[in-house]
Short mmCIF file of N, CA and C in Angstrom, two decimals:
data_model
loop_
_atom_site.label_atom_id
_atom_site.label_comp_id
_atom_site.label_asym_id
_atom_site.label_seq_id
_atom_site.Cartn_x
_atom_site.Cartn_y
_atom_site.Cartn_z
N MET A 1 -30.12 61.77 -6.77
CA MET A 1 -29.76 62.61 -7.99
C MET A 1 -28.32 62.62 -8.29
N GLU A 2 -27.94 61.85 -9.20
CA GLU A 2 -26.50 62.01 -9.68
C GLU A 2 -26.08 63.17 -10.47
N ILE A 3 -24.76 63.63 -9.66
CA ILE A 3 -24.30 64.95 -10.16
C ILE A 3 -22.77 64.91 -10.79
N SER A 4 -22.64 64.66 -11.93
CA SER A 4 -21.14 64.40 -12.37
C SER A 4 -20.41 65.60 -12.79
N THR A 5 -20.75 66.87 -12.67
CA THR A 5 -19.98 67.99 -12.86
C THR A 5 -20.70 69.26 -11.86
N ILE A 6 -19.66 70.26 -11.64
CA ILE A 6 -20.06 71.42 -10.80
C ILE A 6 -19.67 72.35 -11.46
N ASP A 7 -20.51 73.59 -11.75
CA ASP A 7 -19.99 74.88 -12.40
C ASP A 7 -19.62 75.76 -11.49
N ALA A 8 -19.03 76.88 -12.04
CA ALA A 8 -18.84 78.12 -11.45
C ALA A 8 -19.62 78.80 -10.51
N SER A 9 -21.01 78.74 -10.81
CA SER A 9 -22.19 79.37 -10.13
C SER A 9 -22.17 78.34 -8.80
N GLN A 10 -22.32 77.11 -8.98
CA GLN A 10 -22.32 76.13 -7.85
C GLN A 10 -21.32 76.06 -6.99
N VAL A 11 -19.88 76.24 -7.37
CA VAL A 11 -18.68 76.52 -6.59
C VAL A 11 -19.25 77.51 -5.69
N ALA A 12 -19.40 78.82 -6.30
CA ALA A 12 -19.75 80.00 -5.59
C ALA A 12 -20.60 79.86 -4.41
N LYS A 13 -21.95 79.07 -4.57
CA LYS A 13 -22.97 78.78 -3.57
C LYS A 13 -22.38 77.86 -2.46
N MET A 14 -21.72 76.74 -3.03
CA MET A 14 -21.22 75.82 -2.01
C MET A 14 -20.25 76.70 -1.15
N PHE A 15 -19.26 77.38 -1.68
CA PHE A 15 -18.15 78.09 -0.89
C PHE A 15 -18.77 79.06 0.30
N LEU A 16 -19.96 79.80 -0.29
CA LEU A 16 -20.59 80.67 0.73
C LEU A 16 -21.46 80.08 1.68
N ALA A 17 -22.05 78.99 1.40
CA ALA A 17 -22.74 77.99 2.31
C ALA A 17 -21.61 77.40 3.52
N GLY A 18 -20.62 76.85 3.02
CA GLY A 18 -19.38 76.46 3.56
C GLY A 18 -18.84 77.72 4.75
N ALA A 19 -18.66 78.72 4.27
CA ALA A 19 -18.45 79.90 5.07
C ALA A 19 -19.25 80.18 6.19
N LYS A 20 -20.38 80.22 5.77
CA LYS A 20 -21.73 80.40 6.62
C LYS A 20 -21.65 79.41 7.66
N ASN A 21 -21.46 77.99 7.44
CA ASN A 21 -21.57 77.16 8.47
C ASN A 21 -20.21 77.13 9.28
N LEU A 22 -19.14 77.52 8.72
CA LEU A 22 -18.13 77.75 9.55
C LEU A 22 -18.08 78.86 10.75
N GLU A 23 -18.65 80.14 10.31
CA GLU A 23 -19.05 80.99 11.04
C GLU A 23 -20.00 80.59 12.15
N ALA A 24 -21.09 80.05 11.85
CA ALA A 24 -21.94 79.60 12.80
C ALA A 24 -21.33 78.64 14.01
N LYS A 25 -20.24 77.98 13.78
CA LYS A 25 -19.87 76.97 14.56
C LYS A 25 -18.21 77.61 15.20
N LYS A 26 -17.75 78.61 14.84
CA LYS A 26 -16.80 79.12 15.27
C LYS A 26 -16.54 79.07 17.01
N GLU A 27 -17.49 79.63 17.61
CA GLU A 27 -17.32 79.34 19.04
C GLU A 27 -17.01 78.02 19.50
N TRP A 28 -17.86 77.07 18.97
CA TRP A 28 -17.47 75.76 19.33
C TRP A 28 -16.07 74.93 18.91
N ILE A 29 -15.67 75.67 17.87
CA ILE A 29 -14.39 75.32 17.42
C ILE A 29 -13.36 76.17 18.56
N ASN A 30 -13.54 77.19 18.77
CA ASN A 30 -12.61 77.84 19.63
C ASN A 30 -12.41 77.29 21.00
N GLU A 31 -13.46 76.35 21.45
CA GLU A 31 -13.59 75.90 22.73
C GLU A 31 -12.57 74.65 22.37
N LEU A 32 -12.38 74.17 21.27
CA LEU A 32 -11.57 72.84 21.05
C LEU A 32 -10.09 73.10 21.29
N ASN A 33 -9.86 74.33 20.93
CA ASN A 33 -8.29 74.83 20.47
C ASN A 33 -7.44 74.78 21.61
N VAL A 34 -6.63 73.61 21.49
CA VAL A 34 -5.71 73.43 22.59
C VAL A 34 -4.12 73.35 21.98
N PHE A 35 -3.76 73.13 20.44
CA PHE A 35 -2.71 73.00 19.97
C PHE A 35 -2.69 73.79 18.77
N PRO A 36 -1.47 74.74 18.70
CA PRO A 36 -0.40 74.59 19.38
C PRO A 36 -0.45 75.22 20.80
N VAL A 37 -1.33 76.35 20.92
CA VAL A 37 -1.34 76.96 22.27
C VAL A 37 -2.79 76.84 22.76
N PRO A 38 -3.27 76.93 23.89
CA PRO A 38 -4.81 76.96 24.28
C PRO A 38 -5.28 78.26 24.19
N ASP A 39 -5.35 79.10 23.11
CA ASP A 39 -5.65 80.48 22.98
C ASP A 39 -7.06 80.71 22.77
N GLY A 40 -7.73 79.47 22.16
CA GLY A 40 -9.15 79.94 22.01
C GLY A 40 -9.64 80.65 20.65
N ASP A 41 -8.64 80.62 19.79
CA ASP A 41 -8.96 81.36 18.75
C ASP A 41 -9.22 80.93 17.18
N THR A 42 -9.05 79.60 17.21
CA THR A 42 -8.96 78.82 15.79
C THR A 42 -10.15 79.14 15.02
N GLY A 43 -11.27 79.13 15.73
CA GLY A 43 -12.80 79.11 15.08
C GLY A 43 -12.82 80.62 14.55
N THR A 44 -12.40 81.49 15.45
CA THR A 44 -12.37 82.94 14.99
C THR A 44 -11.49 83.27 13.81
N ASN A 45 -10.19 82.92 14.13
CA ASN A 45 -9.32 83.12 12.79
C ASN A 45 -9.57 82.46 11.61
N MET A 46 -10.20 81.03 11.64
CA MET A 46 -10.45 80.38 10.58
C MET A 46 -11.78 81.24 9.77
N THR A 47 -12.54 81.83 10.63
CA THR A 47 -13.82 82.42 10.14
C THR A 47 -13.41 83.91 9.41
N LEU A 48 -12.60 84.56 10.13
CA LEU A 48 -12.25 85.87 9.56
C LEU A 48 -11.41 85.42 8.13
N THR A 49 -10.75 84.57 8.22
CA THR A 49 -9.94 84.04 6.87
C THR A 49 -11.17 83.78 5.90
N ILE A 50 -12.11 83.01 5.97
CA ILE A 50 -12.97 82.57 5.18
C ILE A 50 -13.89 83.55 4.76
N MET A 51 -14.31 84.26 5.61
CA MET A 51 -15.48 85.54 5.39
C MET A 51 -14.68 86.37 4.47
N SER A 52 -13.50 86.50 4.39
CA SER A 52 -12.74 87.64 3.74
C SER A 52 -12.94 87.29 2.27
N ALA A 53 -12.57 85.80 1.99
CA ALA A 53 -12.90 85.28 0.56
C ALA A 53 -14.45 85.29 0.32
N ALA A 54 -15.02 85.15 1.33
CA ALA A 54 -16.69 84.88 1.07
C ALA A 54 -17.05 86.43 0.55
N LYS A 55 -16.73 87.57 1.00
CA LYS A 55 -16.90 88.82 0.58
C LYS A 55 -16.70 89.06 -0.97
N GLU A 56 -15.39 88.53 -1.18
CA GLU A 56 -15.00 88.55 -2.51
C GLU A 56 -15.69 87.74 -3.49
N VAL A 57 -16.16 86.53 -3.14
CA VAL A 57 -16.66 85.61 -3.71
C VAL A 57 -18.35 86.27 -4.02
N GLY A 58 -18.94 86.70 -3.09
CA GLY A 58 -20.30 87.49 -3.02
C GLY A 58 -20.37 88.63 -4.31
N ALA A 59 -19.38 89.17 -4.12
CA ALA A 59 -19.17 90.29 -5.22
C ALA A 59 -19.33 89.84 -6.51
N ILE A 60 -19.11 88.63 -6.93
CA ILE A 60 -19.03 88.37 -8.34
C ILE A 60 -20.37 88.28 -8.95
N THR A 61 -20.75 89.01 -9.85
CA THR A 61 -22.14 88.82 -10.67
C THR A 61 -21.98 87.77 -11.66
N GLU A 62 -20.95 87.61 -12.40
CA GLU A 62 -21.13 86.61 -13.51
C GLU A 62 -19.99 85.58 -13.32
N PRO A 63 -20.12 84.81 -12.31
CA PRO A 63 -18.77 83.69 -11.86
C PRO A 63 -18.53 82.84 -12.87
N THR A 64 -17.10 82.89 -13.32
CA THR A 64 -16.44 81.88 -14.06
C THR A 64 -15.40 81.19 -13.14
N MET A 65 -15.12 79.82 -13.21
CA MET A 65 -14.13 79.30 -12.66
C MET A 65 -13.01 79.95 -12.02
N GLU A 66 -12.47 80.70 -13.17
CA GLU A 66 -11.29 81.64 -12.89
C GLU A 66 -11.69 82.76 -11.81
N THR A 67 -12.79 83.37 -12.05
CA THR A 67 -12.99 84.56 -11.02
C THR A 67 -13.01 83.91 -9.85
N ILE A 68 -13.91 82.94 -9.53
CA ILE A 68 -14.36 82.52 -8.10
C ILE A 68 -13.03 81.89 -7.67
N ALA A 69 -12.00 81.23 -8.56
CA ALA A 69 -10.68 80.96 -8.04
C ALA A 69 -10.13 81.87 -7.48
N LYS A 70 -9.83 83.01 -8.20
CA LYS A 70 -8.96 84.26 -7.82
C LYS A 70 -9.68 84.73 -6.57
N ALA A 71 -11.13 84.98 -6.58
CA ALA A 71 -11.77 85.54 -5.13
C ALA A 71 -11.39 84.62 -4.06
N ILE A 72 -11.53 83.49 -3.84
CA ILE A 72 -11.40 82.51 -2.91
C ILE A 72 -9.57 82.43 -2.60
N SER A 73 -8.92 82.49 -3.45
CA SER A 73 -7.47 82.52 -3.14
C SER A 73 -7.07 83.73 -2.68
N THR A 74 -7.35 85.10 -3.29
CA THR A 74 -6.81 86.05 -2.82
C THR A 74 -7.56 86.78 -1.67
N GLY A 75 -8.71 86.38 -1.52
CA GLY A 75 -9.72 86.65 -0.23
C GLY A 75 -9.11 86.02 0.65
N SER A 76 -9.00 84.79 0.74
CA SER A 76 -8.59 84.15 1.92
C SER A 76 -7.19 84.53 2.39
N LEU A 77 -6.25 84.74 1.58
CA LEU A 77 -4.97 85.06 1.74
C LEU A 77 -4.77 86.49 2.51
N ARG A 78 -5.62 87.25 1.89
CA ARG A 78 -5.69 88.79 2.42
C ARG A 78 -6.36 88.78 3.89
N GLY A 79 -7.11 87.87 4.26
CA GLY A 79 -7.77 88.00 5.40
C GLY A 79 -7.42 86.58 6.43
N ALA A 80 -6.27 86.24 5.87
CA ALA A 80 -5.94 85.00 6.77
C ALA A 80 -5.34 85.49 8.21
N ARG A 81 -5.71 84.93 9.22
CA ARG A 81 -5.41 85.22 10.60
C ARG A 81 -4.93 84.07 11.37
N GLY A 82 -3.85 83.96 12.00
CA GLY A 82 -3.37 82.94 12.84
C GLY A 82 -2.93 81.84 12.04
N ASN A 83 -2.43 80.68 12.74
CA ASN A 83 -1.74 79.53 12.23
C ASN A 83 -2.97 79.01 11.23
N SER A 84 -4.29 78.75 12.03
CA SER A 84 -5.23 78.10 11.10
C SER A 84 -5.76 78.87 9.97
N GLY A 85 -5.90 79.95 10.01
CA GLY A 85 -6.18 80.76 8.84
C GLY A 85 -5.36 80.70 7.83
N VAL A 86 -3.95 80.93 8.20
CA VAL A 86 -2.91 80.96 6.97
C VAL A 86 -3.00 79.30 6.48
N ILE A 87 -3.15 78.41 7.16
CA ILE A 87 -3.14 77.11 6.75
C ILE A 87 -4.50 76.71 5.74
N LEU A 88 -5.50 77.29 6.19
CA LEU A 88 -6.61 77.34 5.27
C LEU A 88 -6.46 78.04 3.99
N SER A 89 -5.97 79.24 4.04
CA SER A 89 -5.72 79.73 2.92
C SER A 89 -4.83 79.19 1.86
N GLN A 90 -3.83 78.39 2.37
CA GLN A 90 -2.78 77.87 1.61
C GLN A 90 -3.69 76.58 0.83
N LEU A 91 -4.67 76.12 1.78
CA LEU A 91 -5.45 74.90 1.08
C LEU A 91 -6.22 75.53 0.10
N PHE A 92 -6.99 76.54 0.34
CA PHE A 92 -7.87 77.07 -0.95
C PHE A 92 -6.65 77.51 -1.79
N ARG A 93 -5.60 78.15 -1.70
CA ARG A 93 -4.81 78.54 -2.80
C ARG A 93 -4.31 77.26 -3.67
N GLY A 94 -4.16 76.15 -3.13
CA GLY A 94 -3.70 75.03 -3.80
C GLY A 94 -4.92 74.51 -4.62
N PHE A 95 -5.97 74.47 -3.86
CA PHE A 95 -7.19 73.92 -4.59
C PHE A 95 -7.55 74.70 -5.79
N THR A 96 -7.59 76.07 -5.38
CA THR A 96 -7.94 77.12 -6.61
C THR A 96 -7.13 76.92 -7.94
N ARG A 97 -5.68 76.60 -7.56
CA ARG A 97 -4.79 76.58 -8.70
C ARG A 97 -5.29 75.44 -9.76
N GLU A 98 -5.94 74.45 -9.27
CA GLU A 98 -6.51 73.43 -10.10
C GLU A 98 -7.78 73.74 -10.85
N ILE A 99 -8.61 74.24 -10.03
CA ILE A 99 -9.90 74.22 -10.65
C ILE A 99 -10.05 75.59 -11.45
N LYS A 100 -9.07 76.59 -11.29
CA LYS A 100 -9.09 77.74 -12.17
C LYS A 100 -8.88 77.38 -13.72
N LYS A 101 -8.43 76.36 -13.70
CA LYS A 101 -8.06 75.87 -15.21
C LYS A 101 -8.99 75.26 -16.05
N VAL A 102 -10.31 75.05 -15.35
CA VAL A 102 -11.49 74.39 -16.01
C VAL A 102 -12.62 75.23 -15.94
N ASP A 103 -13.72 74.68 -16.74
CA ASP A 103 -15.05 75.26 -16.60
C ASP A 103 -15.98 74.35 -15.77
N GLN A 104 -15.65 73.35 -15.51
CA GLN A 104 -16.41 72.30 -14.62
C GLN A 104 -15.47 71.66 -13.67
N ILE A 105 -15.94 71.41 -12.46
CA ILE A 105 -15.31 70.17 -11.45
C ILE A 105 -15.97 68.86 -11.66
N ASP A 106 -15.21 67.78 -12.14
CA ASP A 106 -15.69 66.56 -12.08
C ASP A 106 -14.86 65.81 -10.99
N VAL A 107 -14.97 64.55 -11.07
CA VAL A 107 -14.34 63.83 -9.87
C VAL A 107 -12.82 63.99 -10.04
N ASP A 108 -12.31 63.85 -11.34
CA ASP A 108 -10.97 63.96 -11.60
C ASP A 108 -10.16 65.30 -11.20
N VAL A 109 -10.96 66.34 -11.58
CA VAL A 109 -10.54 67.69 -11.30
C VAL A 109 -10.52 67.92 -9.64
N LEU A 110 -11.59 67.41 -9.13
CA LEU A 110 -11.59 67.50 -7.50
C LEU A 110 -10.61 66.87 -6.91
N SER A 111 -10.37 65.56 -7.37
CA SER A 111 -9.31 64.84 -6.47
C SER A 111 -7.85 65.72 -6.91
N ARG A 112 -7.55 66.10 -8.10
CA ARG A 112 -6.30 66.87 -8.30
C ARG A 112 -6.30 68.14 -7.53
N ALA A 113 -7.34 68.77 -7.33
CA ALA A 113 -7.36 70.11 -6.65
C ALA A 113 -7.13 69.76 -5.15
N CYS A 114 -7.68 68.40 -4.64
CA CYS A 114 -7.38 68.31 -3.13
C CYS A 114 -5.89 67.90 -3.13
N VAL A 115 -5.48 67.19 -3.92
CA VAL A 115 -3.99 66.86 -3.70
C VAL A 115 -3.31 68.13 -3.69
N LYS A 116 -3.29 69.00 -4.64
CA LYS A 116 -2.76 70.11 -4.73
C LYS A 116 -3.06 71.16 -3.50
N ALA A 117 -4.30 71.03 -3.04
CA ALA A 117 -4.23 71.96 -1.59
C ALA A 117 -3.42 71.52 -0.55
N VAL A 118 -3.27 70.20 -0.62
CA VAL A 118 -2.46 69.60 0.50
C VAL A 118 -1.04 69.72 0.32
N GLU A 119 -0.42 69.58 -0.91
CA GLU A 119 0.88 69.93 -1.27
C GLU A 119 1.32 71.36 -0.95
N THR A 120 0.24 72.48 -1.11
CA THR A 120 0.58 73.71 -0.90
C THR A 120 0.62 74.14 0.48
N ALA A 121 -0.53 73.60 1.19
CA ALA A 121 -0.54 73.82 2.86
C ALA A 121 0.89 73.17 3.45
N TYR A 122 1.13 72.04 3.12
CA TYR A 122 2.30 71.62 3.69
C TYR A 122 3.33 72.16 3.45
N LYS A 123 3.78 72.66 2.28
CA LYS A 123 4.76 73.32 2.03
C LYS A 123 4.94 74.96 2.64
N ALA A 124 3.84 75.22 2.85
CA ALA A 124 3.60 76.63 3.62
C ALA A 124 3.90 76.43 5.17
N VAL A 125 3.98 75.30 5.77
CA VAL A 125 4.02 75.24 7.06
C VAL A 125 5.59 74.62 7.49
N MET A 126 6.26 75.28 8.16
CA MET A 126 7.68 75.21 8.32
C MET A 126 8.10 73.49 8.84
N LYS A 127 7.27 73.42 9.90
CA LYS A 127 7.42 72.10 10.60
C LYS A 127 5.76 71.33 10.72
N PRO A 128 5.47 70.71 9.76
CA PRO A 128 4.15 70.38 9.69
C PRO A 128 3.93 69.20 11.04
N LYS A 129 3.00 69.27 11.74
CA LYS A 129 2.60 68.25 12.75
C LYS A 129 1.54 67.47 12.22
N GLU A 130 1.44 66.32 12.49
CA GLU A 130 0.42 65.38 12.23
C GLU A 130 -0.63 65.52 13.43
N GLY A 131 -1.70 65.08 13.05
CA GLY A 131 -2.74 65.21 14.24
C GLY A 131 -3.51 66.53 14.07
N THR A 132 -3.18 67.24 12.82
CA THR A 132 -3.69 68.83 12.66
C THR A 132 -4.66 68.78 11.40
N ILE A 133 -5.18 70.17 11.19
CA ILE A 133 -5.76 70.19 10.00
C ILE A 133 -5.08 69.48 8.65
N LEU A 134 -3.72 69.74 8.86
CA LEU A 134 -3.00 69.29 7.58
C LEU A 134 -3.37 67.74 7.36
N THR A 135 -3.53 67.00 8.51
CA THR A 135 -3.64 65.50 8.59
C THR A 135 -5.11 65.22 8.02
N VAL A 136 -6.03 66.01 8.36
CA VAL A 136 -7.37 65.95 8.13
C VAL A 136 -7.34 66.05 6.59
N ALA A 137 -6.71 67.27 6.16
CA ALA A 137 -6.86 67.62 4.79
C ALA A 137 -6.19 66.31 3.81
N LYS A 138 -4.94 66.09 4.23
CA LYS A 138 -4.29 64.71 3.76
C LYS A 138 -5.23 63.57 3.51
N GLY A 139 -5.88 63.45 4.51
CA GLY A 139 -6.72 62.32 4.47
C GLY A 139 -7.71 62.26 3.56
N MET A 140 -8.46 63.45 3.32
CA MET A 140 -9.38 63.64 2.26
C MET A 140 -9.03 63.72 0.95
N ALA A 141 -7.86 64.14 0.87
CA ALA A 141 -6.99 64.14 -0.68
C ALA A 141 -6.86 62.69 -1.07
N ASP A 142 -6.26 61.82 0.02
CA ASP A 142 -5.92 60.58 -0.16
C ASP A 142 -7.24 59.82 -0.75
N LYS A 143 -8.23 59.79 0.01
CA LYS A 143 -9.56 59.30 -0.16
C LYS A 143 -10.04 59.90 -1.60
N SER A 144 -9.90 61.16 -1.89
CA SER A 144 -10.42 61.51 -3.24
C SER A 144 -9.73 60.77 -4.37
N CYS A 145 -8.30 60.67 -4.16
CA CYS A 145 -7.49 59.79 -5.17
C CYS A 145 -8.04 58.48 -5.31
N GLU A 146 -8.36 57.76 -3.88
CA GLU A 146 -8.86 56.42 -4.33
C GLU A 146 -10.54 56.32 -5.10
N LEU A 147 -10.94 57.46 -4.87
CA LEU A 147 -12.32 57.14 -5.52
C LEU A 147 -12.47 57.64 -7.04
N VAL A 148 -11.13 58.11 -7.43
CA VAL A 148 -11.03 58.26 -8.92
C VAL A 148 -11.45 56.97 -9.81
N GLY A 149 -12.23 57.22 -10.61
CA GLY A 149 -12.65 55.91 -11.36
C GLY A 149 -13.53 55.17 -10.74
N GLU A 150 -13.84 55.29 -9.51
CA GLU A 150 -14.94 54.30 -8.91
C GLU A 150 -16.49 55.04 -9.00
N SER A 151 -16.54 56.17 -9.25
CA SER A 151 -17.81 56.70 -9.61
C SER A 151 -17.54 58.24 -10.12
N ASP A 152 -18.45 58.49 -10.91
CA ASP A 152 -18.39 59.85 -11.66
C ASP A 152 -19.45 60.70 -10.82
N ASP A 153 -20.24 60.06 -9.70
CA ASP A 153 -21.04 60.94 -9.11
C ASP A 153 -20.77 61.73 -7.94
N LEU A 154 -20.48 63.12 -8.22
CA LEU A 154 -19.92 64.12 -7.15
C LEU A 154 -20.58 63.84 -5.81
N VAL A 155 -22.02 63.58 -5.76
CA VAL A 155 -22.56 63.61 -4.41
C VAL A 155 -22.06 62.52 -3.77
N HIS A 156 -21.77 61.41 -4.33
CA HIS A 156 -21.40 60.19 -3.83
C HIS A 156 -19.85 60.60 -3.36
N VAL A 157 -19.20 60.80 -4.07
CA VAL A 157 -17.37 61.12 -3.92
C VAL A 157 -17.45 61.99 -2.85
N ILE A 158 -18.11 63.29 -2.81
CA ILE A 158 -17.97 64.33 -1.89
C ILE A 158 -18.51 63.50 -0.61
N ASP A 159 -19.51 63.05 -0.34
CA ASP A 159 -20.01 62.33 0.89
C ASP A 159 -18.99 61.36 1.67
N GLU A 160 -18.53 60.51 0.63
CA GLU A 160 -17.21 59.59 0.78
C GLU A 160 -16.06 60.39 1.46
N ILE A 161 -15.66 61.48 0.83
CA ILE A 161 -14.46 62.30 1.11
C ILE A 161 -14.68 62.97 2.73
N ILE A 162 -15.95 63.38 2.93
CA ILE A 162 -16.58 63.99 4.12
C ILE A 162 -16.23 62.89 4.97
N LYS A 163 -17.13 61.77 4.92
CA LYS A 163 -16.96 60.81 6.12
C LYS A 163 -15.49 60.24 6.40
N HIS A 164 -14.60 60.28 5.58
CA HIS A 164 -13.18 59.83 5.67
C HIS A 164 -12.65 61.17 6.23
N GLY A 165 -12.90 62.32 5.96
CA GLY A 165 -12.31 63.49 6.80
C GLY A 165 -12.76 63.15 8.22
N ASP A 166 -14.16 63.10 8.68
CA ASP A 166 -14.58 62.90 9.85
C ASP A 166 -13.84 61.76 10.96
N TYR A 167 -13.52 60.63 9.84
CA TYR A 167 -12.87 59.57 10.54
C TYR A 167 -11.44 60.00 10.90
N VAL A 168 -10.57 60.72 9.95
CA VAL A 168 -9.52 60.97 10.26
C VAL A 168 -9.40 62.04 11.44
N LEU A 169 -10.34 63.07 11.57
CA LEU A 169 -10.41 63.91 12.48
C LEU A 169 -10.56 63.26 14.03
N SER A 170 -11.42 62.15 13.88
CA SER A 170 -11.63 61.46 15.25
C SER A 170 -10.39 60.90 15.74
N GLN A 171 -9.35 60.64 14.76
CA GLN A 171 -8.27 60.00 15.05
C GLN A 171 -7.10 60.89 15.69
N THR A 172 -7.15 62.29 15.45
CA THR A 172 -6.29 63.21 15.86
C THR A 172 -5.88 63.32 17.24
N PRO A 173 -6.55 62.86 18.29
CA PRO A 173 -6.43 62.70 19.75
C PRO A 173 -5.18 61.60 19.69
N GLU A 174 -5.39 60.69 19.00
CA GLU A 174 -4.23 59.31 18.94
C GLU A 174 -2.90 59.89 18.38
N MET A 175 -2.80 61.15 17.72
CA MET A 175 -1.62 61.37 17.07
C MET A 175 -1.21 62.59 17.87
N LEU A 176 -1.87 63.35 18.73
CA LEU A 176 -1.27 64.40 19.38
C LEU A 176 -1.70 64.40 20.97
N PRO A 177 -0.92 63.90 21.71
CA PRO A 177 -0.90 63.54 23.05
C PRO A 177 -2.01 64.92 23.74
N VAL A 178 -1.51 66.09 23.47
CA VAL A 178 -2.23 67.30 23.99
C VAL A 178 -3.65 67.14 23.51
N LEU A 179 -4.02 66.53 22.71
CA LEU A 179 -5.49 66.52 22.16
C LEU A 179 -6.02 65.50 23.26
N LYS A 180 -5.49 64.33 23.29
CA LYS A 180 -6.12 63.32 23.82
C LYS A 180 -6.10 63.54 25.51
N GLN A 181 -5.22 64.24 26.01
CA GLN A 181 -5.05 64.89 27.31
C GLN A 181 -6.38 65.58 27.73
N ALA A 182 -6.62 66.43 26.38
CA ALA A 182 -7.76 67.48 26.69
C ALA A 182 -9.14 66.79 26.52
N GLY A 183 -9.01 65.67 25.87
CA GLY A 183 -10.53 64.96 25.48
C GLY A 183 -11.00 65.62 24.22
N VAL A 184 -10.35 66.22 23.47
CA VAL A 184 -10.94 66.64 22.07
C VAL A 184 -10.29 66.39 20.89
N VAL A 185 -10.82 66.92 19.78
CA VAL A 185 -10.15 66.64 18.28
C VAL A 185 -9.34 67.87 18.12
N ASP A 186 -8.62 67.85 16.98
CA ASP A 186 -8.15 69.16 16.57
C ASP A 186 -9.00 70.07 16.12
N SER A 187 -8.78 71.53 16.68
CA SER A 187 -9.93 72.41 16.51
C SER A 187 -9.80 72.75 14.92
N GLY A 188 -8.40 72.79 14.31
CA GLY A 188 -8.28 73.33 12.87
C GLY A 188 -8.87 72.15 12.02
N GLY A 189 -8.69 71.10 12.16
CA GLY A 189 -9.18 69.87 11.49
C GLY A 189 -10.67 70.03 11.74
N GLN A 190 -11.57 70.16 12.79
CA GLN A 190 -12.86 70.25 12.92
C GLN A 190 -13.43 71.79 12.31
N GLY A 191 -12.56 72.79 12.10
CA GLY A 191 -12.92 73.92 11.45
C GLY A 191 -13.12 73.65 9.77
N LEU A 192 -11.95 72.64 9.47
CA LEU A 192 -11.84 72.39 8.26
C LEU A 192 -13.13 71.48 7.91
N MET A 193 -13.75 70.68 8.74
CA MET A 193 -14.85 69.72 8.14
C MET A 193 -15.99 70.68 8.37
#
């Protein structure tokens, strides 16, 4: 089935499902955590961040793109914990800056939102390090730009963006020696996926 647009209520459902998925995998993500310090809290911090936003999203009875965007942005910012949580909240902040301007998301809007998410997150980090959640997000944003004009089907486009994100994540040990030494991918990047 081809889907060319996503409305606010669908965005809310997708966000809540993503939050639930991250929460279910937080311990696994914690176990991957070796950078910047092996403190085993990336999954926990990302979960606390997204669940703060999920609480606000879940409280909206008549969702509009603007109210959903505000709930995701402010909720994640308020709940941000640790480096990974702050970066995740900045990705959401940038993404929602684009979607709040529209009633529906199509491939063009999705691509612009992904690019804005990455720009916002990179600006928020004093010394961005490649091989992290930032690299995975950037790879996904780049892929979203490649796909504009190729297809109007969001199911196909999102699937391709996720496949590319998984590929970039698999390459993070080649970018950060500490990951390669530990035999893991970046925990923040895994949390994003």
